[in-house]
XYZ file of C-alpha atoms in Angstrom:
340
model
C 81.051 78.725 18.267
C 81.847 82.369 18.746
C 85.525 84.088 19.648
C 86.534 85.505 22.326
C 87.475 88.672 23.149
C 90.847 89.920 23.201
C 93.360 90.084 25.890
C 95.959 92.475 26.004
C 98.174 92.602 29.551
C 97.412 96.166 30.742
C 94.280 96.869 28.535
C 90.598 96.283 29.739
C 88.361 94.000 27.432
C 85.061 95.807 27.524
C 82.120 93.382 27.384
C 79.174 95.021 26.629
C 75.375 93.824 27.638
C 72.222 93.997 25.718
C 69.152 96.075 26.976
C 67.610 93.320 28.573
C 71.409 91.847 29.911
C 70.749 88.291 28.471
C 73.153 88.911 25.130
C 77.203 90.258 25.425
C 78.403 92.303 22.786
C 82.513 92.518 22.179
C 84.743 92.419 19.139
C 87.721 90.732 17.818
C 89.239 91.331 14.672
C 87.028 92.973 12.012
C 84.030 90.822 13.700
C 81.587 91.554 15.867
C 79.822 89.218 18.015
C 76.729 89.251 20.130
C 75.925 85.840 21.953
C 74.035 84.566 24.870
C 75.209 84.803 28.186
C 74.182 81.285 28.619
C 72.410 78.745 26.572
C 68.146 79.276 26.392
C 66.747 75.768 27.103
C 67.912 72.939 25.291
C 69.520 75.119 22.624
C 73.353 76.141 22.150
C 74.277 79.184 22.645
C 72.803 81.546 19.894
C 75.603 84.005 18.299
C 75.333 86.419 15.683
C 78.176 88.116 14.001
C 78.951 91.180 12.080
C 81.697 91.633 9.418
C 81.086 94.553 7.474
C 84.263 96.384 9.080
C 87.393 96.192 7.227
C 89.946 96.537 10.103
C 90.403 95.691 13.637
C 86.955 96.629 15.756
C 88.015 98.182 18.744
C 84.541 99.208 20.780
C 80.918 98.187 19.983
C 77.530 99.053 21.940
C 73.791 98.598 21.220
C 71.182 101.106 21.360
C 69.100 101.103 24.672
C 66.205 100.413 21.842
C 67.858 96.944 20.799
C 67.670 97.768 17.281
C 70.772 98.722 16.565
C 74.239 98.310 17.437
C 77.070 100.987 17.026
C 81.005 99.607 16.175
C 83.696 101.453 16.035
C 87.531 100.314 14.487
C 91.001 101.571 14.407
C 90.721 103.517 11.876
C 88.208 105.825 13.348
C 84.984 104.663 11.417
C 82.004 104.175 12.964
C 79.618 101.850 11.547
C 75.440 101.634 12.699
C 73.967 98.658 11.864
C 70.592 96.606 12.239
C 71.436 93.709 15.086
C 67.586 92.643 15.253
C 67.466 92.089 11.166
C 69.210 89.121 9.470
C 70.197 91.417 6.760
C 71.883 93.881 9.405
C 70.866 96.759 7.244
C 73.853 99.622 7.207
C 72.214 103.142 8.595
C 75.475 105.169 9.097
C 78.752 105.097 8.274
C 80.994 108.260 9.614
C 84.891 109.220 10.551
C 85.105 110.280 14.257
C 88.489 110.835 14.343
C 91.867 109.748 12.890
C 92.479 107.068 15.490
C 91.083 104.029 17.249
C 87.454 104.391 18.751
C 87.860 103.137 21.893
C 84.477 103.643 23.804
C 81.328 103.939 22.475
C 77.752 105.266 24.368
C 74.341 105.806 23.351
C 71.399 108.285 24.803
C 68.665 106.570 26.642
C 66.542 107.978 23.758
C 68.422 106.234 21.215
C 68.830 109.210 19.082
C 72.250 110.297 20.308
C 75.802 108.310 20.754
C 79.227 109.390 21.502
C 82.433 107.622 20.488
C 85.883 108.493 22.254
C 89.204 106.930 21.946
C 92.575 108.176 20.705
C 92.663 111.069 17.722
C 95.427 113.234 16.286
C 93.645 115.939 17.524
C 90.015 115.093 18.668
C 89.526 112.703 21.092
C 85.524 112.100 21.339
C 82.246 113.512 19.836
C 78.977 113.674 20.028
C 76.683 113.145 16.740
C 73.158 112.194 15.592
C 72.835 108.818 14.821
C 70.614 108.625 11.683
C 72.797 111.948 10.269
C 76.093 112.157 12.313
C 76.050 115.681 12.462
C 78.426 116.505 15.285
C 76.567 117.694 18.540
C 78.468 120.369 20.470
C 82.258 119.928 21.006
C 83.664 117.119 24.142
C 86.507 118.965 25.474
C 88.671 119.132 28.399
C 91.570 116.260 27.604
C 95.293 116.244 26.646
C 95.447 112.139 26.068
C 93.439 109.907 24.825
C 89.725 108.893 26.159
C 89.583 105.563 27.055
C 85.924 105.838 28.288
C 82.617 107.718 28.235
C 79.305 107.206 29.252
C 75.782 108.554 28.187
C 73.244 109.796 31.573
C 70.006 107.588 30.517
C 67.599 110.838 31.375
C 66.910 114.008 30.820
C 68.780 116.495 31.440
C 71.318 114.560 29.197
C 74.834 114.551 30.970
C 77.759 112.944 29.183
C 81.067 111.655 31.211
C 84.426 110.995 29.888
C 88.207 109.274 31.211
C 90.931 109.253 29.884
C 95.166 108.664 29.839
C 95.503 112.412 31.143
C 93.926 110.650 34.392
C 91.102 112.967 34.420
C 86.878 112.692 34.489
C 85.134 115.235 32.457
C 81.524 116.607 32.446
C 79.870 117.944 29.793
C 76.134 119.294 29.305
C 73.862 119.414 26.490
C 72.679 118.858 24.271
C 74.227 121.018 22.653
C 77.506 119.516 24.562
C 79.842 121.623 26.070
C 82.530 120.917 28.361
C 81.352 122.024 32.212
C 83.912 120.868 34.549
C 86.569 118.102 35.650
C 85.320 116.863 39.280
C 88.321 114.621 39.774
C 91.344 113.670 38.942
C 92.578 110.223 39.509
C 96.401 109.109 40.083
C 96.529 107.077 37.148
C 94.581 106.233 34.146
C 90.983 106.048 34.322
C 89.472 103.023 32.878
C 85.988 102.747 32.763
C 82.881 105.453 33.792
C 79.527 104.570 33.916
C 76.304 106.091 34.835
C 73.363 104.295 36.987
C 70.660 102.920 35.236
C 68.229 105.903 36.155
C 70.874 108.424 35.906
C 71.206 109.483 38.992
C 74.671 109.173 39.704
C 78.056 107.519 37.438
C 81.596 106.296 39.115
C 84.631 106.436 37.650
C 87.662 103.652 38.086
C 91.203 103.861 37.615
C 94.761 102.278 37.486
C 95.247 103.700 40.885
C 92.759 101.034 42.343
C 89.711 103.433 43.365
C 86.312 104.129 42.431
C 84.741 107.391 42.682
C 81.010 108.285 42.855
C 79.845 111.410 41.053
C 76.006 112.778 41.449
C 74.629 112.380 37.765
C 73.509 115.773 36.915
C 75.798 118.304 38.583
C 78.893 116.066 38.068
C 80.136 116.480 41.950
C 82.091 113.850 44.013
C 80.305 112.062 46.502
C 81.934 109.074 47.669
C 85.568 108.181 46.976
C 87.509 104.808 48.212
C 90.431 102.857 47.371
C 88.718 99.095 46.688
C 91.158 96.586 45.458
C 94.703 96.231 45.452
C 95.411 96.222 42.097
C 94.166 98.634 38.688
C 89.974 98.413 38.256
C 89.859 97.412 34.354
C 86.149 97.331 34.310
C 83.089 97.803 36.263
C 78.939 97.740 35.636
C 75.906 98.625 37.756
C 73.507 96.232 38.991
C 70.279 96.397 37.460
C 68.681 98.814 40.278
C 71.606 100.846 40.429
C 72.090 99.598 44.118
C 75.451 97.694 43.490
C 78.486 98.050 41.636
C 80.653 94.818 40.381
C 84.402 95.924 39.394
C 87.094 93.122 37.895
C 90.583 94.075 38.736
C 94.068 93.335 38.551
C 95.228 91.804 41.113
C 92.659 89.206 40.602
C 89.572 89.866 42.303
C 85.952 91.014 41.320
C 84.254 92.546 44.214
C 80.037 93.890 44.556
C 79.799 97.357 46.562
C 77.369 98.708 48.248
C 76.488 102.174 46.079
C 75.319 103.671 48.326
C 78.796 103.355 50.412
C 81.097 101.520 48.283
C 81.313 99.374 50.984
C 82.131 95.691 49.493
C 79.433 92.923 49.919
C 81.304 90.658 48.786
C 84.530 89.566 46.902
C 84.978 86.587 44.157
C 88.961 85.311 44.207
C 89.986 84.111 41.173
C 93.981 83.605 43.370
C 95.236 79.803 42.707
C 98.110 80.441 44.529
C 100.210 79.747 42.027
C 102.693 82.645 40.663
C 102.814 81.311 37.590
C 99.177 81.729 36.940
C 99.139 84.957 38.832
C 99.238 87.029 35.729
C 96.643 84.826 33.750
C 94.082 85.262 36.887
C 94.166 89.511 36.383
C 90.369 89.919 36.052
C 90.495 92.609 32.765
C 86.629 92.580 32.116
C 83.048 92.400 33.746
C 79.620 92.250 33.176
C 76.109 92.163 35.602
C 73.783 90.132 33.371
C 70.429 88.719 33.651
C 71.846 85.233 34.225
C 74.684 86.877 37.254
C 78.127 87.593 37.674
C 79.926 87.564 34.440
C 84.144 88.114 34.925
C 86.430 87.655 31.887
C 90.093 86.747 32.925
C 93.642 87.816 30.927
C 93.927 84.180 30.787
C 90.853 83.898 28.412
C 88.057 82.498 31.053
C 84.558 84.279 31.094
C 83.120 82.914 34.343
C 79.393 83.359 35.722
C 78.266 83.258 39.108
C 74.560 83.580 39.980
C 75.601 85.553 43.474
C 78.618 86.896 44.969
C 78.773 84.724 47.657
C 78.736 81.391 45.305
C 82.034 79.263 46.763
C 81.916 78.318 42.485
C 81.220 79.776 39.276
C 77.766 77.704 37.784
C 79.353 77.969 34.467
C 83.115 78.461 32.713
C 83.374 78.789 29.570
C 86.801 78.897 27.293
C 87.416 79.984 23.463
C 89.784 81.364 21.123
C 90.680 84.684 20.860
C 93.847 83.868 18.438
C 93.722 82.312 15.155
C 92.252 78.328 14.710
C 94.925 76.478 13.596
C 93.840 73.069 13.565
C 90.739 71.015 14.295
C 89.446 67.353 15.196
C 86.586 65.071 15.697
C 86.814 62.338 18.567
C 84.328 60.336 16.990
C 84.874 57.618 20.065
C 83.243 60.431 22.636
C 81.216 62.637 20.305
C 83.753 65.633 20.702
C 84.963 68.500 18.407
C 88.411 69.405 19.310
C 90.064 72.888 18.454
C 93.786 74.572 18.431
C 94.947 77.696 18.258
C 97.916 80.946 18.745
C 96.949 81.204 22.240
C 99.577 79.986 24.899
């Protein structure tokens, strides 16, 4: 039974997807897990985990290939292992920086990744992923990068947001910084570029989502979205829809094309005491549907954004097991842990 991933009030949880988007990939602790969405058939869900890290993992991502997957911890270290091997055979181990690795992104050739997050002085690069000789210099930021994204196509195009509230464009390879197209009101959060590359958004603290055209890095579309900060969003599949998970406790699906909403998923009981718990920090668009992770530890699915009810909720730890039980009466395995 795998963990779950962290929740910190304030901080997206990044969930990552697999290449085909029927696996998530997220850390907590020195362990990495990957896991089905759902259970396949009549089996549990299948979960493989990682452990050669010896502090916290802070941001993970697998290679477009689905080979290998990239890990990053607080330290700064960036590990590349084997994820379709049982032996999860060790190809690079490298410093990025003196700091936490906070974002991780791979070319759509597989032969490239960057890793951003908070250094003394550098605060993302580009390297080679069988060598980890650096690629060109990712510039342009005062504060930490909490997020960066990898253009799928050629010309390669690499964006970048960060605490200093600004996007960044860069173009390489080698990678050089070109320009910053916007500049949000508060912290950006998450950018991501379309599936085919043609365009990547940005979203931020200040509750809007900007559309940039993918290889000239201009804004397109901008519009304020929810009413609260936008800790994560993903593309669909066909790069015709966007699905963002945000504070004030809502995940909506917009129309890319005019970030017009289709739809909206309310996670709102009503209840102010669970108002806090019901912040949406974390999203994914997988194979299976809507997938929406909650500060309050619940990774919901929804097969369409109009469902009146999630088809599946699931609930783990993401604190420390302190106890366990079998109700041998109902066939039952009963767990306790740190979290409140």
């Amino acid at each position: 039974y795998a963990c779950f991933p962290p929740t910190v009030r304030g901080q997206p949880t990044a969930i990552k997807l697999s290449p085909k988007r029927d696996k998530i990939c997220y850390a907590l602790g020195n362990v990495v897990i990957i896991r089905d969405v759902v259970p396949q058939g009549d089996k549990p869900i299948q979960v493989q985990t990682y452990i050669g890290h010896s502090y916290p993992v802070t941001a993970v991502e697998m290679a477009p290939s689905g080979c290998y997957m990239a890990s990053g911890d607080s330290t700064g270290c960036l590990r590349i292992w084997a994820c379709d091997n049982p032996d999860q055979v060790l190809k690079l181990e490298t410093s990025l920086f003196g700091g936490p690795v906070l974002d991780i992104a791979w070319s759509g050739d597989s032969q490239r990744l960057i890793g951003c997050g908070d250094g003394k002085s550098t605060f993302a690069k580009v390297i080679m992923w069988d060598s980890g000789n650096t690629v060109g210099e990712v510039a342009g930021h005062a504060k930490k990068v909490n997020t960066c994204s990898f253009k799928s196509s050629r010309p390669f195009r690499l964006a970048t947001g960060g605490d200093d509230n600004k996007v960044n464009f860069h173009e390489g390879p080698p990678f050089k910084f070109k320009s910053t197209p916007h500049t949000h009101e508060r912290f950006v959060n998450c950018v991501r570029f379309s599936p085919d590359g043609s365009q990547f958004f940005s979203t931020s603290s200040d509750a809007t989502l900007s559309l940039y055209d993918g290889k000239e890095g201009s804004v397109s579309l901008q519009q304020k979205v929810h009413a609260g900060s936008i800790n994560a969003a993903m593309w669909s599949a066909d790069g015709k829809q966007i699905l963002t998970a945000s504070g004030d406790g809502t995940a909506k699906v917009l129309e890319a094309a005019t970030l017009n909403a289709i739809g909206e998923i309310s996670f709102l009981s009503g209840d102010p005491k669970k108002k806090v718990e019901e912040q949406q920090i974390g999203c994914a668009w997988t194979a299976a549907g809507l997938l929406t992770y909650s500060l309050g530890g619940l990774l919901s699915l929804r097969t369409a954004v109009t469902d009146a009810a999630p088809s599946l909720v699931q609930r783990g730890h993401n604190k420390p097991v302190s106890a366990l039980a079998f109700d041998t009466a109902n066939g039952r395995l009963l767990s306790g842990g740190f979290e409140d």
